[in-house]
Amino acid sequence: MSRQIRVAWFIFGIAACLQANLFCSNFASAQEWPKKMFETTEHDFGTVARGSDTVYKFEVTNKFVEDIHLASVRSSCGCTTPSIEGNLIKTYEKAYVVAKFNTRAFTGYHSATLTVTIDKPYPAQIQLRVRGNIRGDVVFEPGGINFGTVDQGAQHEKSVRVRYAGRSGWEIKDVVTSNDSSDYYEVELNDLQRRGGVAQYELMVRLKETAPAGYLKDQLVLVTNDSNNPRIPLDIEGRVTPEISVMPENWVLGDVEPGSEVSKKLIVRGKTPFTITKIDCDDCFSFEFGDEAKTTHVVSLNFRAGEQPGQLKKQISIHTDRGETYNATCTAYANIIELSTPESDPDEGTSTAARESDSSLAGNQ
């Protein structure tokens, strides 16, 4: 092989490597935009009982103009079963990637990587990681407290049995809540059996009538005298249906020019007749509603955009004659755009998935 040919092959090899590096760099950059939608990409289940209902939901919020479609999710380990709640996510809406720890089939320490595939508006993947330790000596039956659907203002009770098989003298010393929701629950712990290294308890949990409307996702912690693993979590879930509800819960007004107005309708419903006493929100919103008592109210909403460009998020609070416990809320979103001439640059205040990915994807063409 002549010297000229060897030099030509050498130059070709360098060019190919540079092109490959550029492709990898652009592809990696294109994968970064989905991370902006996730609050977190890792979760530690901690130490949990065998048979416990151990689930974590990764929240996904669409912060872009385009619709986002979550095509699929897969797990690297059978210890965790993944699923998706809400594949199609519109602007400002939320979906969830659900990770269920398989505590009935596995014991010991396990970890898994969940790979989420996005196919619209642009192909991308993001990886989520979970880990935890499943105890084999403590068993919950059933695996957690699930209240199901409960009307606001009603009490509801559920119980779970806790079985332990191990060293003698093991006992539950206390039951505490892991957050500020302790006012919503009453707990009773009964010692059913104690013989040698076997102990059995019945734990009754009562949901109080003061529980707020919405989805319940809380956790009780069993505090034991085990010095190595003293705390065992027990999940609580359910849904308290509101006495007063408003539709839609999220108003997306879209792009609005400064000084322009947008009119919409709100539907406010109750299980029994009620009256709307007032509606609180920013000065840029005005409302019209009747003063008669009925189960369904149609509220006229008018939004007047200010002069300052940017994204707007405002909570609308609807007060009724049923008291503060039975108020309803919804959230309004708008993007006040900056008026521009044809020669000016596009509005930088509007975030799009295209802006996050186009520059890098273009390098692959």
Short mmCIF file of C-alpha atoms in Angstrom, two decimals:
data_model
loop_
_atom_site.label_atom_id
_atom_site.label_comp_id
_atom_site.label_asym_id
_atom_site.label_seq_id
_atom_site.Cartn_x
_atom_site.Cartn_y
_atom_site.Cartn_z
CA MET A 1 0.00 0.00 0.00
CA SER A 2 1.43 3.36 -1.04
CA ARG A 3 2.09 6.19 1.40
CA GLN A 4 -0.67 8.30 -0.22
CA ILE A 5 -3.25 5.56 0.29
CA ARG A 6 -2.26 5.05 3.94
CA VAL A 7 -2.55 8.81 4.60
CA ALA A 8 -5.96 8.89 2.90
CA TRP A 9 -7.22 6.01 5.07
CA PHE A 10 -5.84 7.71 8.18
CA ILE A 11 -7.66 10.96 7.39
CA PHE A 12 -10.85 9.04 6.60
CA GLY A 13 -10.62 7.23 9.96
CA ILE A 14 -10.22 10.50 11.87
CA ALA A 15 -13.21 12.01 10.05
CA ALA A 16 -15.34 8.95 10.82
CA CYS A 17 -14.43 9.10 14.52
CA LEU A 18 -15.25 12.81 14.68
CA GLN A 19 -18.60 12.21 13.00
CA ALA A 20 -19.38 9.34 15.40
CA ASN A 21 -18.47 11.47 18.42
CA LEU A 22 -20.65 14.30 17.11
CA PHE A 23 -23.54 11.89 16.59
CA CYS A 24 -23.22 10.49 20.13
CA SER A 25 -22.96 13.96 21.61
CA ASN A 26 -26.02 15.17 19.70
CA PHE A 27 -28.00 12.05 20.60
CA ALA A 28 -27.14 12.39 24.29
CA SER A 29 -28.18 16.04 24.19
CA ALA A 30 -31.45 15.08 22.52
CA GLN A 31 -32.18 12.73 25.42
CA GLU A 32 -31.85 15.49 28.03
CA TRP A 33 -35.16 17.30 27.47
CA PRO A 34 -37.40 14.56 29.01
CA LYS A 35 -35.63 14.99 32.38
CA LYS A 36 -37.21 18.44 32.70
CA MET A 37 -40.60 16.74 33.10
CA PHE A 38 -39.63 14.51 36.06
CA GLU A 39 -39.46 15.75 39.66
CA THR A 40 -37.04 12.93 40.48
CA THR A 41 -35.50 9.97 38.67
CA GLU A 42 -34.63 7.82 41.72
CA HIS A 43 -36.51 6.33 44.67
CA ASP A 44 -35.50 4.25 47.69
CA PHE A 45 -38.32 2.07 49.05
CA GLY A 46 -36.30 1.53 52.22
CA THR A 47 -36.88 -1.61 54.31
CA VAL A 48 -40.39 -3.02 53.80
CA ALA A 49 -42.37 -6.04 54.99
CA ARG A 50 -42.95 -9.09 52.85
CA GLY A 51 -46.34 -8.90 51.15
CA SER A 52 -46.63 -5.14 51.64
CA ASP A 53 -48.17 -2.99 48.91
CA THR A 54 -45.06 -1.01 48.05
CA VAL A 55 -45.62 1.38 45.16
CA TYR A 56 -43.98 4.63 44.05
CA LYS A 57 -45.26 6.96 41.35
CA PHE A 58 -42.78 9.07 39.40
CA GLU A 59 -44.66 12.26 38.53
CA VAL A 60 -44.35 13.51 34.94
CA THR A 61 -45.43 17.07 34.10
CA ASN A 62 -45.58 18.27 30.49
CA LYS A 63 -43.84 21.66 30.57
CA PHE A 64 -43.78 21.96 26.79
CA VAL A 65 -46.20 23.22 24.15
CA GLU A 66 -46.42 19.91 22.28
CA ASP A 67 -48.35 16.87 23.50
CA ILE A 68 -46.07 14.23 25.03
CA HIS A 69 -46.77 10.52 24.51
CA LEU A 70 -45.22 7.93 26.84
CA ALA A 71 -45.06 4.86 24.62
CA SER A 72 -43.80 2.19 27.02
CA VAL A 73 -41.77 1.35 30.12
CA ARG A 74 -39.70 -1.73 30.93
CA SER A 75 -37.81 -2.96 34.00
CA SER A 76 -34.35 -4.48 34.23
CA CYS A 77 -35.44 -6.72 37.14
CA GLY A 78 -38.50 -8.81 37.95
CA CYS A 79 -38.43 -7.37 41.47
CA THR A 80 -40.20 -4.27 40.13
CA THR A 81 -43.24 -4.15 37.84
CA PRO A 82 -43.59 -0.84 35.94
CA SER A 83 -46.66 0.71 34.35
CA ILE A 84 -47.84 4.08 33.02
CA GLU A 85 -50.85 6.08 34.20
CA GLY A 86 -51.80 8.51 31.46
CA ASN A 87 -49.80 7.92 28.28
CA LEU A 88 -50.82 11.15 26.52
CA ILE A 89 -49.85 14.31 28.43
CA LYS A 90 -51.04 17.71 27.28
CA THR A 91 -49.42 20.99 28.28
CA TYR A 92 -49.25 21.41 32.10
CA GLU A 93 -50.99 18.07 32.65
CA LYS A 94 -49.49 15.22 34.66
CA ALA A 95 -48.97 11.49 34.22
CA TYR A 96 -47.22 8.88 36.33
CA VAL A 97 -44.69 6.11 35.82
CA VAL A 98 -45.65 3.56 38.48
CA ALA A 99 -43.07 1.26 40.08
CA LYS A 100 -44.50 -1.65 42.10
CA PHE A 101 -42.01 -3.51 44.31
CA ASN A 102 -42.79 -7.25 44.12
CA THR A 103 -42.63 -7.95 47.85
CA ARG A 104 -44.52 -11.25 47.64
CA ALA A 105 -42.11 -12.96 45.25
CA PHE A 106 -38.79 -11.51 46.43
CA THR A 107 -36.90 -10.99 49.69
CA GLY A 108 -33.64 -9.23 50.43
CA TYR A 109 -32.09 -6.20 48.73
CA HIS A 110 -33.06 -5.52 45.12
CA SER A 111 -32.73 -2.67 42.63
CA ALA A 112 -34.09 -2.03 39.15
CA THR A 113 -33.73 0.41 36.27
CA LEU A 114 -36.95 1.47 34.54
CA THR A 115 -36.55 2.63 30.94
CA VAL A 116 -39.31 4.95 29.73
CA THR A 117 -39.69 5.34 25.96
CA ILE A 118 -41.22 8.52 24.50
CA ASP A 119 -42.30 8.46 20.84
CA LYS A 120 -43.99 11.86 20.45
CA PRO A 121 -43.24 14.63 19.69
CA TYR A 122 -39.66 13.32 19.38
CA PRO A 123 -38.17 9.89 20.13
CA ALA A 124 -36.38 9.80 23.48
CA GLN A 125 -35.70 7.61 26.50
CA ILE A 126 -35.18 8.28 30.19
CA GLN A 127 -34.08 5.90 32.92
CA LEU A 128 -35.52 5.79 36.44
CA ARG A 129 -33.97 3.83 39.31
CA VAL A 130 -35.57 2.17 42.35
CA ARG A 131 -34.16 0.07 45.17
CA GLY A 132 -35.24 -1.43 48.48
CA ASN A 133 -34.90 -4.22 51.02
CA ILE A 134 -37.73 -6.75 51.53
CA ARG A 135 -37.84 -8.35 54.96
CA GLY A 136 -38.71 -12.04 55.11
CA ASP A 137 -39.62 -12.16 58.80
CA VAL A 138 -42.48 -9.60 58.75
CA VAL A 139 -45.63 -10.13 56.66
CA PHE A 140 -48.65 -7.83 56.07
CA GLU A 141 -52.09 -9.30 55.25
CA PRO A 142 -53.43 -7.55 53.23
CA GLY A 143 -50.42 -5.66 51.93
CA GLY A 144 -51.66 -2.20 52.92
CA ILE A 145 -54.59 0.00 53.91
CA ASN A 146 -56.79 0.78 50.91
CA PHE A 147 -59.87 2.85 51.74
CA GLY A 148 -61.12 2.83 48.17
CA THR A 149 -63.50 5.70 47.37
CA VAL A 150 -64.97 7.55 50.35
CA ASP A 151 -67.35 10.52 50.39
CA GLN A 152 -65.96 13.68 51.96
CA GLY A 153 -67.14 14.00 55.56
CA ALA A 154 -67.61 10.23 56.08
CA GLN A 155 -65.64 7.90 58.36
CA HIS A 156 -64.16 4.65 57.10
CA GLU A 157 -62.20 1.81 58.73
CA LYS A 158 -59.75 -0.79 57.44
CA SER A 159 -57.49 -3.27 59.20
CA VAL A 160 -54.35 -5.25 58.43
CA ARG A 161 -52.69 -8.18 60.22
CA VAL A 162 -48.99 -8.06 60.99
CA ARG A 163 -47.24 -11.42 61.40
CA TYR A 164 -43.69 -11.85 62.64
CA ALA A 165 -41.58 -15.02 62.80
CA GLY A 166 -38.08 -14.72 64.19
CA ARG A 167 -36.46 -13.99 67.51
CA SER A 168 -38.47 -14.06 70.74
CA GLY A 169 -39.36 -10.77 72.36
CA TRP A 170 -40.00 -8.88 69.12
CA GLU A 171 -42.80 -6.33 69.45
CA ILE A 172 -44.33 -3.20 67.95
CA LYS A 173 -43.78 -0.28 70.31
CA ASP A 174 -45.61 2.50 68.43
CA VAL A 175 -47.35 3.48 65.20
CA VAL A 176 -46.63 6.93 63.75
CA THR A 177 -47.36 8.80 60.54
CA SER A 178 -44.53 9.75 58.22
CA ASN A 179 -45.92 13.19 57.32
CA ASP A 180 -48.31 15.91 58.49
CA SER A 181 -51.51 13.93 57.80
CA SER A 182 -51.76 12.43 61.30
CA ASP A 183 -54.90 14.46 62.03
CA TYR A 184 -56.82 12.46 59.41
CA TYR A 185 -56.29 9.01 60.95
CA GLU A 186 -56.97 7.12 64.18
CA VAL A 187 -54.97 3.95 64.85
CA GLU A 188 -55.65 0.99 67.17
CA LEU A 189 -53.08 -1.80 67.67
CA ASN A 190 -54.19 -5.13 69.20
CA ASP A 191 -51.78 -7.89 70.26
CA LEU A 192 -53.42 -11.13 69.02
CA GLN A 193 -50.75 -13.76 69.60
CA ARG A 194 -47.31 -14.13 71.15
CA ARG A 195 -45.58 -17.50 71.39
CA GLY A 196 -41.83 -18.03 71.27
CA GLY A 197 -40.53 -16.27 68.17
CA VAL A 198 -44.00 -15.75 66.67
CA ALA A 199 -46.03 -12.56 67.12
CA GLN A 200 -49.29 -11.42 65.51
CA TYR A 201 -51.02 -8.03 65.62
CA GLU A 202 -54.16 -6.50 64.19
CA LEU A 203 -53.80 -2.87 63.16
CA MET A 204 -57.05 -0.92 62.65
CA VAL A 205 -56.90 2.43 60.85
CA ARG A 206 -59.86 4.81 60.85
CA LEU A 207 -60.16 7.63 58.31
CA LYS A 208 -61.70 10.66 60.02
CA GLU A 209 -64.46 12.80 58.60
CA THR A 210 -62.02 15.74 58.53
CA ALA A 211 -59.93 14.18 55.74
CA PRO A 212 -59.68 16.59 52.80
CA ALA A 213 -60.96 15.78 49.34
CA GLY A 214 -58.48 14.28 46.93
CA TYR A 215 -56.20 11.31 46.49
CA LEU A 216 -54.80 9.72 49.66
CA LYS A 217 -51.21 8.50 49.48
CA ASP A 218 -49.79 8.34 52.99
CA GLN A 219 -47.69 6.04 55.10
CA LEU A 220 -47.80 4.70 58.64
CA VAL A 221 -44.58 3.56 60.27
CA LEU A 222 -44.52 0.63 62.71
CA VAL A 223 -41.83 1.31 65.31
CA THR A 224 -40.43 -1.96 66.71
CA ASN A 225 -37.80 -2.96 69.26
CA ASP A 226 -35.60 -4.41 66.50
CA SER A 227 -32.35 -2.45 66.81
CA ASN A 228 -31.23 -3.34 63.28
CA ASN A 229 -34.47 -2.44 61.44
CA PRO A 230 -36.74 -0.64 63.90
CA ARG A 231 -39.11 1.04 61.39
CA ILE A 232 -41.46 -0.75 58.98
CA PRO A 233 -43.63 1.33 56.58
CA LEU A 234 -47.27 0.55 55.79
CA ASP A 235 -48.84 2.32 52.82
CA ILE A 236 -52.27 3.99 52.93
CA GLU A 237 -54.20 4.91 49.82
CA GLY A 238 -57.69 5.87 48.76
CA ARG A 239 -59.69 8.71 47.33
CA VAL A 240 -61.98 11.15 49.13
CA THR A 241 -64.54 12.41 46.64
CA PRO A 242 -65.29 16.10 47.17
CA GLU A 243 -68.69 17.40 48.25
CA ILE A 244 -68.13 20.32 45.84
CA SER A 245 -66.24 19.78 42.57
CA VAL A 246 -65.26 22.03 39.67
CA MET A 247 -64.66 21.10 36.04
CA PRO A 248 -62.21 21.36 34.52
CA GLU A 249 -59.65 21.26 37.32
CA ASN A 250 -56.99 22.73 35.01
CA TRP A 251 -57.74 25.56 32.60
CA VAL A 252 -55.19 25.90 29.77
CA LEU A 253 -55.88 29.25 28.09
CA GLY A 254 -52.92 28.87 25.70
CA ASP A 255 -51.11 31.79 24.06
CA VAL A 256 -52.74 35.15 24.80
CA GLU A 257 -51.68 38.55 23.46
CA PRO A 258 -51.12 41.38 25.99
CA GLY A 259 -54.36 43.24 26.74
CA SER A 260 -56.59 40.68 25.03
CA GLU A 261 -59.48 38.85 26.73
CA VAL A 262 -60.51 35.19 26.91
CA SER A 263 -63.90 33.98 28.18
CA LYS A 264 -64.63 30.48 29.49
CA LYS A 265 -67.23 28.56 31.51
CA LEU A 266 -66.68 26.72 34.80
CA ILE A 267 -69.02 23.95 35.96
CA VAL A 268 -69.34 23.68 39.75
CA ARG A 269 -71.26 20.67 41.09
CA GLY A 270 -72.37 19.51 44.53
CA LYS A 271 -74.09 16.40 45.87
CA THR A 272 -76.76 18.61 47.49
CA PRO A 273 -77.95 22.15 46.62
CA PHE A 274 -75.54 24.93 47.60
CA THR A 275 -74.84 28.58 46.83
CA ILE A 276 -71.59 30.19 45.71
CA THR A 277 -70.71 33.02 48.09
CA LYS A 278 -67.55 34.33 46.41
CA ILE A 279 -64.71 33.43 44.06
CA ASP A 280 -61.13 34.47 44.81
CA CYS A 281 -58.42 34.93 42.22
CA ASP A 282 -56.06 37.49 40.72
CA ASP A 283 -57.41 40.84 39.49
CA CYS A 284 -56.93 39.76 35.88
CA PHE A 285 -59.88 37.35 36.31
CA SER A 286 -63.55 38.29 36.70
CA PHE A 287 -66.52 36.00 37.35
CA GLU A 288 -70.31 35.99 36.99
CA PHE A 289 -72.48 33.55 38.96
CA GLY A 290 -75.98 33.33 40.42
CA ASP A 291 -76.98 33.45 44.09
CA GLU A 292 -79.59 30.68 44.08
CA ALA A 293 -79.05 27.27 45.72
CA LYS A 294 -78.70 24.36 43.29
CA THR A 295 -76.56 21.30 42.65
CA THR A 296 -74.95 22.59 39.43
CA HIS A 297 -73.67 26.12 38.81
CA VAL A 298 -72.32 27.53 35.53
CA VAL A 299 -69.76 30.26 36.23
CA SER A 300 -68.68 32.70 33.51
CA LEU A 301 -64.95 33.38 33.67
CA ASN A 302 -63.24 36.28 31.91
CA PHE A 303 -59.46 36.66 31.72
CA ARG A 304 -57.77 39.89 30.67
CA ALA A 305 -54.07 39.50 29.92
CA GLY A 306 -51.60 41.97 31.38
CA GLU A 307 -48.87 43.74 29.45
CA GLN A 308 -45.97 41.70 30.85
CA PRO A 309 -45.08 38.65 28.70
CA GLY A 310 -44.51 35.31 30.38
CA GLN A 311 -46.21 32.21 31.71
CA LEU A 312 -49.05 32.63 34.21
CA LYS A 313 -50.43 30.16 36.75
CA LYS A 314 -53.26 31.19 39.08
CA GLN A 315 -55.42 29.25 41.53
CA ILE A 316 -59.15 29.97 41.53
CA SER A 317 -60.88 29.38 44.90
CA ILE A 318 -64.66 28.92 44.96
CA HIS A 319 -66.33 29.52 48.34
CA THR A 320 -69.78 28.17 49.21
CA ASP A 321 -72.34 28.37 52.00
CA ARG A 322 -71.22 24.88 53.14
CA GLY A 323 -68.17 26.29 54.95
CA GLU A 324 -64.43 26.42 54.30
CA THR A 325 -64.07 22.63 54.38
CA TYR A 326 -66.21 22.32 51.26
CA ASN A 327 -64.59 24.90 49.01
CA ALA A 328 -63.43 23.97 45.51
CA THR A 329 -60.36 25.03 43.56
CA CYS A 330 -59.06 24.89 40.01
CA THR A 331 -55.95 26.24 38.31
CA ALA A 332 -55.70 28.50 35.26
CA TYR A 333 -52.65 28.53 32.97
CA ALA A 334 -51.83 31.04 30.26
CA ASN A 335 -48.84 32.15 28.23
CA ILE A 336 -48.82 35.89 27.57
CA ILE A 337 -46.83 36.23 24.38
CA GLU A 338 -44.68 39.15 23.35
CA LEU A 339 -45.89 40.95 20.24
CA SER A 340 -43.09 40.90 17.68
CA THR A 341 -42.39 42.10 14.17
CA PRO A 342 -41.49 39.61 11.43
CA GLU A 343 -37.81 40.56 11.82
CA SER A 344 -37.71 39.86 15.57
CA ASP A 345 -36.66 36.57 17.16
CA PRO A 346 -39.23 34.01 18.31
CA ASP A 347 -40.58 34.37 21.84
CA GLU A 348 -38.06 32.83 24.23
CA GLY A 349 -40.64 32.54 27.03
CA THR A 350 -42.43 29.60 25.41
CA SER A 351 -40.68 26.32 26.12
CA THR A 352 -41.07 23.64 23.48
CA ALA A 353 -39.71 20.16 23.14
CA ALA A 354 -38.57 21.20 19.66
CA ARG A 355 -36.28 23.88 21.13
CA GLU A 356 -34.80 21.34 23.51
CA SER A 357 -34.13 18.72 20.84
CA ASP A 358 -34.13 20.17 17.31
CA SER A 359 -30.61 21.59 17.37
CA SER A 360 -29.14 18.27 18.45
CA LEU A 361 -31.36 16.08 16.29
CA ALA A 362 -30.49 18.15 13.22
CA GLY A 363 -26.89 17.03 13.59
CA ASN A 364 -27.95 13.44 12.98
CA GLN A 365 -29.40 14.10 9.58
#
